[in-house]
Short mmCIF file of C-alpha atoms and ligand atoms in Angstrom, two decimals:
data_model
loop_
_atom_site.label_atom_id
_atom_site.label_comp_id
_atom_site.label_asym_id
_atom_site.label_seq_id
_atom_site.Cartn_x
_atom_site.Cartn_y
_atom_site.Cartn_z
CA MET A 1 -56.66 -61.94 -62.91
CA LEU A 2 -59.96 -61.15 -61.31
CA ARG A 3 -62.72 -60.68 -63.82
CA VAL A 4 -65.91 -59.01 -62.84
CA ARG A 5 -68.81 -59.48 -65.17
CA PRO A 6 -70.87 -56.30 -65.29
CA VAL A 7 -74.41 -56.87 -64.14
CA LEU A 8 -77.04 -54.47 -65.36
CA THR A 9 -79.94 -54.14 -63.02
CA TYR A 10 -82.92 -51.92 -63.55
CA VAL A 11 -83.49 -49.44 -60.78
CA GLU A 12 -86.87 -48.68 -59.33
CA MET A 13 -88.75 -45.86 -61.04
CA HIS A 14 -90.85 -43.24 -59.37
CA GLU A 15 -92.84 -40.45 -60.88
CA SER A 16 -90.83 -37.53 -62.24
CA VAL A 17 -91.56 -34.08 -60.83
CA ILE A 18 -91.63 -32.91 -64.47
CA ALA A 19 -95.08 -33.39 -65.99
CA GLU A 20 -95.19 -35.42 -69.20
CA GLU A 21 -96.55 -32.55 -71.34
CA ARG A 22 -93.51 -30.42 -70.44
CA ILE A 23 -91.20 -32.66 -72.49
CA SER A 24 -93.44 -33.15 -75.53
CA ASP A 25 -91.91 -30.16 -77.38
CA ILE A 26 -88.34 -30.74 -76.25
CA GLY A 27 -85.72 -32.18 -78.56
CA LEU A 28 -82.02 -32.85 -78.19
CA THR A 29 -79.54 -31.37 -80.66
CA LYS A 30 -76.69 -33.35 -82.21
CA ASP A 31 -74.27 -31.72 -79.76
CA GLU A 32 -76.51 -32.50 -76.82
CA LEU A 33 -76.80 -36.14 -77.86
CA GLN A 34 -73.00 -36.28 -77.74
CA ARG A 35 -72.60 -34.25 -74.56
CA TYR A 36 -75.03 -36.41 -72.61
CA SER A 37 -74.19 -39.75 -74.26
CA ARG A 38 -73.16 -41.36 -70.94
CA HIS A 39 -76.62 -40.56 -69.59
CA LEU A 40 -78.47 -41.56 -72.74
CA ILE A 41 -77.07 -45.07 -72.94
CA MET A 42 -78.42 -45.96 -69.50
CA PRO A 43 -81.88 -47.53 -69.88
CA GLU A 44 -83.01 -45.75 -66.70
CA VAL A 45 -82.29 -42.33 -68.23
CA THR A 46 -82.37 -42.44 -72.07
CA ALA A 47 -83.35 -39.42 -74.15
CA GLU A 48 -86.59 -39.28 -72.19
CA GLY A 49 -84.78 -38.63 -68.90
CA GLN A 50 -82.40 -36.18 -70.53
CA LYS A 51 -85.35 -34.24 -71.92
CA ARG A 52 -86.80 -34.08 -68.43
CA LEU A 53 -83.50 -32.63 -67.22
CA LYS A 54 -83.60 -30.13 -70.08
CA ALA A 55 -87.16 -29.14 -69.19
CA ALA A 56 -86.34 -28.88 -65.47
CA ARG A 57 -85.87 -25.65 -63.53
CA VAL A 58 -83.80 -25.95 -60.36
CA LEU A 59 -83.12 -23.21 -57.82
CA CYS A 60 -79.96 -23.30 -55.68
CA ILE A 61 -80.27 -21.20 -52.56
CA GLY A 62 -76.71 -20.05 -51.95
CA ALA A 63 -73.65 -20.22 -54.22
CA GLY A 64 -71.33 -21.27 -51.39
CA GLY A 65 -70.07 -24.59 -50.03
CA LEU A 66 -73.15 -26.69 -50.83
CA GLY A 67 -74.29 -24.62 -53.80
CA SER A 68 -70.91 -24.94 -55.57
CA PRO A 69 -70.92 -28.69 -56.25
CA ALA A 70 -74.69 -28.65 -56.72
CA ALA A 71 -74.61 -25.93 -59.38
CA LEU A 72 -71.54 -27.40 -61.14
CA TYR A 73 -73.05 -30.88 -61.50
CA LEU A 74 -76.58 -29.67 -62.26
CA ALA A 75 -75.15 -27.53 -65.08
CA ALA A 76 -73.04 -30.44 -66.32
CA ALA A 77 -76.06 -32.77 -66.17
CA GLY A 78 -78.00 -30.47 -68.47
CA VAL A 79 -80.66 -29.02 -66.18
CA GLY A 80 -82.35 -26.58 -68.57
CA LYS A 81 -82.73 -23.65 -66.22
CA LEU A 82 -80.54 -23.16 -63.20
CA GLY A 83 -81.40 -20.37 -60.76
CA LEU A 84 -79.03 -19.11 -58.10
CA VAL A 85 -79.81 -16.88 -55.13
CA ASP A 86 -76.94 -15.16 -53.32
CA PHE A 87 -75.97 -11.62 -52.37
CA ASP A 88 -72.39 -12.19 -51.24
CA HIS A 89 -68.96 -11.46 -52.70
CA VAL A 90 -66.14 -13.97 -53.07
CA ASP A 91 -63.75 -13.88 -50.14
CA LEU A 92 -60.38 -15.62 -49.74
CA THR A 93 -61.74 -17.78 -46.88
CA ASN A 94 -64.45 -19.13 -49.25
CA LEU A 95 -62.03 -20.81 -51.64
CA GLN A 96 -61.19 -23.72 -49.34
CA ARG A 97 -64.61 -25.23 -50.18
CA GLN A 98 -66.59 -23.01 -52.59
CA ILE A 99 -65.15 -24.48 -55.78
CA LEU A 100 -67.42 -22.52 -58.09
CA HIS A 101 -65.10 -19.57 -57.53
CA GLY A 102 -61.40 -19.02 -58.11
CA THR A 103 -58.65 -16.80 -56.78
CA LYS A 104 -59.20 -14.35 -59.64
CA ASP A 105 -62.80 -13.90 -58.43
CA ILE A 106 -61.94 -12.52 -54.98
CA GLY A 107 -63.98 -9.39 -54.42
CA ARG A 108 -66.41 -10.17 -57.28
CA SER A 109 -70.05 -10.98 -56.82
CA LYS A 110 -70.49 -14.72 -56.27
CA LEU A 111 -73.25 -14.91 -58.84
CA GLN A 112 -71.24 -13.23 -61.61
CA SER A 113 -68.35 -15.57 -60.87
CA ALA A 114 -70.74 -18.54 -60.81
CA ARG A 115 -72.32 -17.61 -64.12
CA GLU A 116 -68.93 -17.47 -65.84
CA ARG A 117 -67.88 -20.89 -64.57
CA LEU A 118 -71.25 -22.56 -65.19
CA SER A 119 -71.67 -21.29 -68.72
CA ASP A 120 -68.19 -22.55 -69.52
CA ILE A 121 -69.20 -26.00 -68.28
CA ASN A 122 -72.44 -25.93 -70.23
CA PRO A 123 -73.30 -23.04 -72.59
CA ASP A 124 -76.61 -24.70 -73.54
CA ILE A 125 -78.36 -24.08 -70.24
CA GLU A 126 -80.11 -20.96 -69.00
CA ILE A 127 -78.68 -19.45 -65.82
CA GLU A 128 -80.89 -17.10 -63.88
CA LEU A 129 -79.31 -14.94 -61.19
CA HIS A 130 -81.24 -13.63 -58.19
CA GLU A 131 -78.72 -11.25 -56.67
CA CYS A 132 -80.43 -10.69 -53.34
CA ARG A 133 -80.97 -12.18 -49.91
CA LEU A 134 -83.88 -14.64 -49.95
CA SER A 135 -86.51 -12.91 -47.82
CA SER A 136 -90.12 -13.25 -46.69
CA GLU A 137 -90.98 -10.61 -49.30
CA ASN A 138 -89.32 -12.21 -52.36
CA ALA A 139 -89.10 -15.95 -51.59
CA GLU A 140 -92.52 -17.06 -52.85
CA ARG A 141 -92.12 -15.16 -56.12
CA ILE A 142 -88.61 -16.58 -56.72
CA VAL A 143 -89.46 -20.18 -55.79
CA ALA A 144 -92.61 -20.18 -57.97
CA ASP A 145 -90.53 -20.45 -61.19
CA TYR A 146 -88.75 -23.67 -60.21
CA ASP A 147 -89.50 -27.40 -59.94
CA VAL A 148 -86.98 -28.37 -57.27
CA ILE A 149 -85.25 -26.22 -54.64
CA VAL A 150 -81.74 -27.10 -53.42
CA ASP A 151 -81.23 -25.50 -50.03
CA GLY A 152 -77.56 -24.65 -49.59
CA SER A 153 -78.15 -21.94 -47.00
CA ASP A 154 -75.99 -21.61 -43.92
CA ASN A 155 -78.42 -20.11 -41.40
CA PHE A 156 -81.63 -21.11 -39.67
CA ALA A 157 -83.73 -18.14 -40.75
CA THR A 158 -83.19 -18.98 -44.44
CA ARG A 159 -83.75 -22.71 -43.82
CA TYR A 160 -87.14 -22.13 -42.18
CA LEU A 161 -88.02 -19.63 -44.90
CA SER A 162 -87.07 -21.97 -47.75
CA ASN A 163 -88.87 -24.85 -46.03
CA ASP A 164 -92.07 -22.90 -45.55
CA VAL A 165 -92.28 -21.46 -49.06
CA CYS A 166 -91.56 -24.90 -50.57
CA VAL A 167 -94.38 -26.43 -48.50
CA PHE A 168 -96.75 -23.60 -49.53
CA ALA A 169 -95.83 -24.08 -53.21
CA GLY A 170 -95.77 -27.90 -53.06
CA LYS A 171 -92.14 -28.11 -54.28
CA PRO A 172 -89.52 -30.58 -53.06
CA ASN A 173 -86.83 -28.97 -50.92
CA VAL A 174 -83.52 -30.84 -51.06
CA TYR A 175 -81.86 -30.09 -47.75
CA GLY A 176 -78.20 -30.24 -46.76
CA SER A 177 -76.17 -29.03 -43.82
CA VAL A 178 -72.57 -29.38 -42.70
CA PHE A 179 -70.73 -28.96 -39.44
CA ARG A 180 -66.98 -29.55 -39.02
CA PHE A 181 -66.58 -33.20 -40.17
CA GLU A 182 -70.24 -34.14 -40.38
CA GLY A 183 -73.11 -33.44 -42.71
CA GLN A 184 -76.64 -34.50 -43.40
CA THR A 185 -79.12 -34.45 -46.21
CA THR A 186 -82.73 -35.32 -46.90
CA VAL A 187 -85.59 -34.35 -49.20
CA PHE A 188 -88.44 -32.46 -47.58
CA ALA A 189 -91.60 -33.09 -49.57
CA PRO A 190 -94.86 -33.33 -47.55
CA GLN A 191 -96.76 -33.43 -50.88
CA LEU A 192 -94.93 -36.71 -51.64
CA GLY A 193 -95.56 -38.16 -48.19
CA GLY A 194 -92.51 -37.06 -46.20
CA PRO A 195 -92.02 -34.58 -43.38
CA CYS A 196 -90.85 -30.98 -43.68
CA TYR A 197 -88.01 -29.24 -41.83
CA ARG A 198 -90.40 -27.94 -39.17
CA CYS A 199 -91.66 -31.48 -38.45
CA LEU A 200 -88.11 -32.27 -37.30
CA PHE A 201 -87.17 -28.95 -35.79
CA PRO A 202 -90.33 -27.22 -34.59
CA GLU A 203 -88.30 -24.43 -33.07
CA PRO A 204 -84.89 -22.96 -33.90
CA PRO A 205 -82.02 -23.18 -31.42
CA PRO A 206 -81.09 -20.02 -29.50
CA PRO A 207 -78.97 -17.90 -31.87
CA GLU A 208 -75.90 -17.75 -29.65
CA SER A 209 -75.79 -21.57 -29.36
CA VAL A 210 -75.30 -22.12 -33.07
CA PRO A 211 -71.81 -21.63 -34.40
CA ASN A 212 -71.50 -21.22 -38.17
CA CYS A 213 -68.67 -22.47 -40.37
CA ALA A 214 -66.70 -19.31 -39.61
CA GLN A 215 -66.79 -20.05 -35.86
CA ALA A 216 -66.67 -23.84 -35.77
CA GLY A 217 -64.86 -24.67 -39.00
CA VAL A 218 -65.69 -27.20 -41.67
CA LEU A 219 -63.56 -29.64 -43.63
CA GLY A 220 -63.55 -28.10 -47.10
CA VAL A 221 -64.47 -31.27 -48.98
CA LEU A 222 -67.44 -32.04 -46.69
CA PRO A 223 -69.93 -29.62 -48.29
CA GLY A 224 -68.68 -31.10 -51.57
CA ILE A 225 -69.96 -34.53 -50.57
CA ILE A 226 -73.23 -33.30 -49.09
CA GLY A 227 -73.86 -30.90 -51.99
CA MET A 228 -73.30 -33.73 -54.45
CA LEU A 229 -75.73 -35.98 -52.56
CA GLN A 230 -78.27 -33.15 -52.82
CA THR A 231 -77.57 -33.04 -56.56
CA ILE A 232 -78.08 -36.79 -56.96
CA GLU A 233 -81.44 -36.51 -55.18
CA THR A 234 -82.42 -33.58 -57.40
CA ILE A 235 -81.54 -35.48 -60.58
CA LYS A 236 -83.46 -38.56 -59.37
CA LEU A 237 -86.56 -36.47 -58.67
CA ILE A 238 -86.37 -34.99 -62.18
CA VAL A 239 -85.59 -38.17 -64.12
CA GLY A 240 -87.97 -40.19 -61.96
CA ILE A 241 -85.68 -43.01 -60.85
CA GLY A 242 -84.64 -44.70 -57.65
CA GLU A 243 -85.89 -44.15 -54.14
CA PRO A 244 -85.87 -40.51 -53.16
CA LEU A 245 -84.50 -39.55 -49.74
CA ILE A 246 -87.99 -38.60 -48.55
CA GLY A 247 -88.70 -39.46 -44.91
CA ARG A 248 -85.07 -40.49 -44.46
CA LEU A 249 -82.15 -38.42 -43.20
CA LEU A 250 -78.70 -39.45 -44.36
CA HIS A 251 -75.96 -38.52 -41.89
CA PHE A 252 -72.32 -38.65 -42.97
CA ASP A 253 -69.35 -38.69 -40.60
CA ALA A 254 -66.13 -38.01 -42.50
CA LEU A 255 -63.81 -39.05 -39.67
CA LYS A 256 -65.42 -42.44 -39.19
CA VAL A 257 -66.43 -42.67 -42.88
CA THR A 258 -69.91 -43.82 -41.96
CA PHE A 259 -73.26 -43.10 -43.54
CA ARG A 260 -76.20 -43.57 -41.22
CA GLU A 261 -79.80 -43.42 -42.27
CA LEU A 262 -82.42 -42.21 -39.85
CA LYS A 263 -86.14 -42.57 -40.40
CA LEU A 264 -88.03 -39.30 -40.16
CA ARG A 265 -91.57 -38.93 -38.90
CA ARG A 266 -94.10 -36.47 -40.17
CA ASP A 267 -95.55 -34.37 -37.35
CA PRO A 268 -99.36 -34.20 -37.65
CA GLN A 269 -99.16 -31.09 -35.42
CA CYS A 270 -96.72 -29.33 -37.77
CA PRO A 271 -97.80 -25.70 -38.19
CA VAL A 272 -97.05 -25.66 -41.94
CA CYS A 273 -97.61 -29.22 -43.26
CA GLY A 274 -99.69 -30.78 -40.45
CA GLU A 275 -103.37 -31.63 -40.33
CA ASN A 276 -104.41 -28.21 -39.05
CA PRO A 277 -101.78 -25.79 -40.31
CA THR A 278 -101.59 -22.35 -38.73
CA ILE A 279 -98.94 -20.74 -40.96
CA PHE A 280 -99.97 -19.99 -44.55
CA MET A 281 -97.51 -17.31 -45.59
CA PRO A 282 -93.90 -16.41 -44.79
CA ILE A 283 -93.38 -15.03 -41.28
CA ASP A 284 -90.60 -12.84 -39.84
CA TYR A 285 -87.83 -15.46 -39.72
CA ASP A 286 -85.18 -13.24 -38.13
CA GLN A 287 -87.51 -12.63 -35.24
CA PHE A 288 -88.54 -16.31 -35.12
CA CYS A 289 -84.93 -17.47 -34.97
CA GLY A 290 -83.77 -14.73 -32.63
CA ALA A 291 -86.71 -14.82 -30.24
CA ARG A 292 -85.89 -16.15 -26.79
CA ASP A 293 -88.13 -18.14 -24.53
CA ASP A 294 -89.48 -16.49 -21.38
CA ALA A 295 -87.80 -17.23 -18.06
CA SER A 296 -90.82 -18.54 -16.14
CA VAL A 297 -89.35 -22.04 -16.18
CA PRO A 298 -86.83 -23.06 -13.48
CA GLY A 299 -83.53 -23.80 -15.14
CA ILE A 300 -80.25 -25.53 -14.44
CA SER A 301 -77.00 -24.89 -16.30
CA VAL A 302 -74.95 -27.62 -17.94
CA GLN A 303 -72.17 -26.91 -15.41
CA GLU A 304 -74.61 -27.49 -12.53
CA LEU A 305 -75.77 -30.73 -14.12
CA LYS A 306 -72.16 -31.89 -14.42
CA GLU A 307 -71.59 -31.09 -10.71
CA LYS A 308 -74.69 -33.08 -9.77
CA MET A 309 -73.48 -36.01 -11.83
CA ASP A 310 -70.00 -35.87 -10.32
CA ALA A 311 -71.51 -35.68 -6.80
CA ARG A 312 -73.74 -38.67 -7.66
CA ASP A 313 -76.84 -36.74 -6.62
CA SER A 314 -80.10 -38.56 -7.11
CA PHE A 315 -82.15 -37.22 -10.03
CA GLU A 316 -83.78 -38.36 -13.22
CA LEU A 317 -82.55 -36.94 -16.54
CA ILE A 318 -85.23 -36.92 -19.26
CA ASP A 319 -84.54 -36.28 -22.93
CA VAL A 320 -87.65 -34.99 -24.74
CA ARG A 321 -86.20 -34.95 -28.25
CA GLU A 322 -87.20 -37.30 -31.06
CA PRO A 323 -85.73 -40.82 -31.36
CA PHE A 324 -83.71 -39.84 -34.46
CA GLU A 325 -82.04 -37.05 -32.50
CA PHE A 326 -81.34 -39.47 -29.65
CA GLU A 327 -79.58 -41.64 -32.22
CA ILE A 328 -77.41 -38.74 -33.35
CA ALA A 329 -76.33 -37.67 -29.87
CA ARG A 330 -77.26 -38.36 -26.27
CA ILE A 331 -76.21 -37.47 -22.73
CA SER A 332 -75.22 -40.62 -20.91
CA GLY A 333 -77.88 -41.70 -18.39
CA ALA A 334 -80.71 -39.77 -20.04
CA LYS A 335 -84.06 -41.45 -20.57
CA LEU A 336 -85.84 -40.73 -23.86
CA ILE A 337 -89.46 -39.59 -23.66
CA PRO A 338 -90.30 -37.48 -26.75
CA LEU A 339 -92.18 -34.28 -25.99
CA GLY A 340 -95.33 -35.63 -27.65
CA ASP A 341 -95.40 -38.61 -25.26
CA ILE A 342 -94.54 -36.84 -22.02
CA ALA A 343 -98.12 -36.21 -20.87
CA GLU A 344 -99.02 -39.86 -21.35
CA ARG A 345 -95.85 -41.20 -19.76
CA ALA A 346 -95.50 -38.75 -16.84
CA ASP A 347 -96.48 -41.55 -14.45
CA GLU A 348 -93.24 -43.35 -15.27
CA LEU A 349 -91.53 -40.61 -13.22
CA GLN A 350 -91.63 -40.15 -9.45
CA ARG A 351 -93.14 -36.86 -8.39
CA GLU A 352 -90.90 -36.45 -5.34
CA GLN A 353 -87.75 -37.09 -7.37
CA THR A 354 -85.70 -34.24 -8.86
CA VAL A 355 -86.31 -34.30 -12.61
CA ILE A 356 -84.05 -32.52 -15.10
CA VAL A 357 -85.40 -32.24 -18.62
CA HIS A 358 -83.37 -31.53 -21.73
CA CYS A 359 -83.85 -31.24 -25.48
CA HIS A 360 -81.60 -29.89 -28.24
CA SER A 361 -81.52 -26.25 -27.22
CA GLY A 362 -83.83 -25.86 -24.21
CA ARG A 363 -87.10 -24.81 -25.85
CA ARG A 364 -88.98 -28.09 -26.08
CA SER A 365 -87.74 -29.08 -22.64
CA ALA A 366 -89.11 -25.78 -21.27
CA GLN A 367 -92.51 -26.87 -22.59
CA ALA A 368 -92.08 -30.26 -20.93
CA VAL A 369 -91.16 -28.61 -17.61
CA ARG A 370 -94.33 -26.50 -17.70
CA LEU A 371 -96.38 -29.60 -18.42
CA LEU A 372 -94.80 -31.65 -15.62
CA LYS A 373 -95.29 -28.79 -13.13
CA GLN A 374 -98.98 -28.74 -14.04
CA ARG A 375 -99.04 -32.45 -13.22
CA GLY A 376 -97.68 -31.98 -9.74
CA PHE A 377 -93.94 -32.30 -10.18
CA ALA A 378 -92.32 -29.87 -7.74
CA ASN A 379 -88.61 -30.39 -8.45
CA VAL A 380 -88.43 -30.21 -12.20
CA TYR A 381 -85.78 -28.17 -14.04
CA ASN A 382 -84.98 -27.25 -17.61
CA LEU A 383 -81.42 -27.87 -18.82
CA GLU A 384 -80.51 -24.46 -20.29
CA GLY A 385 -79.04 -24.67 -23.77
CA GLY A 386 -79.89 -28.39 -23.97
CA ILE A 387 -77.61 -31.11 -25.27
CA ASP A 388 -76.04 -28.56 -27.58
CA ALA A 389 -74.63 -26.58 -24.64
CA TRP A 390 -73.65 -29.87 -22.97
CA SER A 391 -71.61 -30.75 -26.03
CA GLU A 392 -70.11 -27.28 -26.32
CA PHE A 393 -69.14 -26.72 -22.68
CA ILE A 394 -68.97 -30.13 -20.97
CA ASP A 395 -68.51 -33.09 -23.29
CA PRO A 396 -67.25 -32.35 -26.82
CA THR A 397 -67.46 -36.06 -27.73
CA VAL A 398 -71.25 -35.66 -27.93
CA PRO A 399 -71.98 -34.82 -31.59
CA ARG A 400 -73.64 -31.49 -32.32
CA TYR A 401 -76.26 -31.17 -35.02
ZN1 ZN B 501 -93.99 -30.22 -41.36
#
């Protein structure tokens, strides 16, 4: 018989996001000592860590696929105040992944259904419901009451909004997103040295290029895994243990069962967390995410690019995304020159050659095309819709993100 001797190792500690004075008045009842006994016996948590959890206030944006596991485990873990923002009603198509809700809840408000389930799991915690859409008008006021924000939103406008208000308020934003069989998570916390969402994605993709779960599908258990990873990060930030996922993006592929970690860079030019920020209050995110680029840049469609490739035409394909995006997905034959380096490295390209530039959605590459034209490139084109359109219409084996 194989015997494995348990080895107890002490994990690395970091500073808790809960200030020491917040736990000085907090005690644990006899019931709580029993309820959380599996936490308390770990030397990394103890009563001290459990008191931090009890003092903590966590906001889940969305009570859907990511918010369900997050809220369930945060309640079970004893987070003292759990806030939920959602405006939706439970629908039959939700139940394949949104395990906070049951069949009996169809047609009910998600937050009422969530409250019932969560207070059954843990009647000792406070549950605060924000039955509304998170908006530029209410977001700063709502976020102000919480220590950590778990972003379980499913659209770009809300993601940029939650990112921006968290940066303004100096609160960690635990990010998660899912698409079909893949998901990713990270902790955005410029105040703790990492980048923010805008550092990675300075501009949103064109609205019509982004399918949601309803259009593209998602394996029901996938948001479960990503939402639970967000919960683990949240608990670590509160208890003050381990290495937070700051400056690192964890990508999970359910079909291959692989976790890949990508280093994230902070963008000194970032308009919200950079050295010279230009955005200090919430903007109009619907307009920001719906706004299209002007058409002063010569473009080429993904179908035309495919024809050129098939005809073995001579051209150079330049990818101006960031190295971490290049690691996620690439078009075969493309050369990586991130947008920030293109001015410096333009001489690596021949001016008489046809140059096709692409990014994720076509916005950054449009900027690169303008820049190259200023530098004397005559035959330079923007790949419309970027690698995302390439993946959607030409080569579905290229991962979308
Ligand atoms: Zn930033």
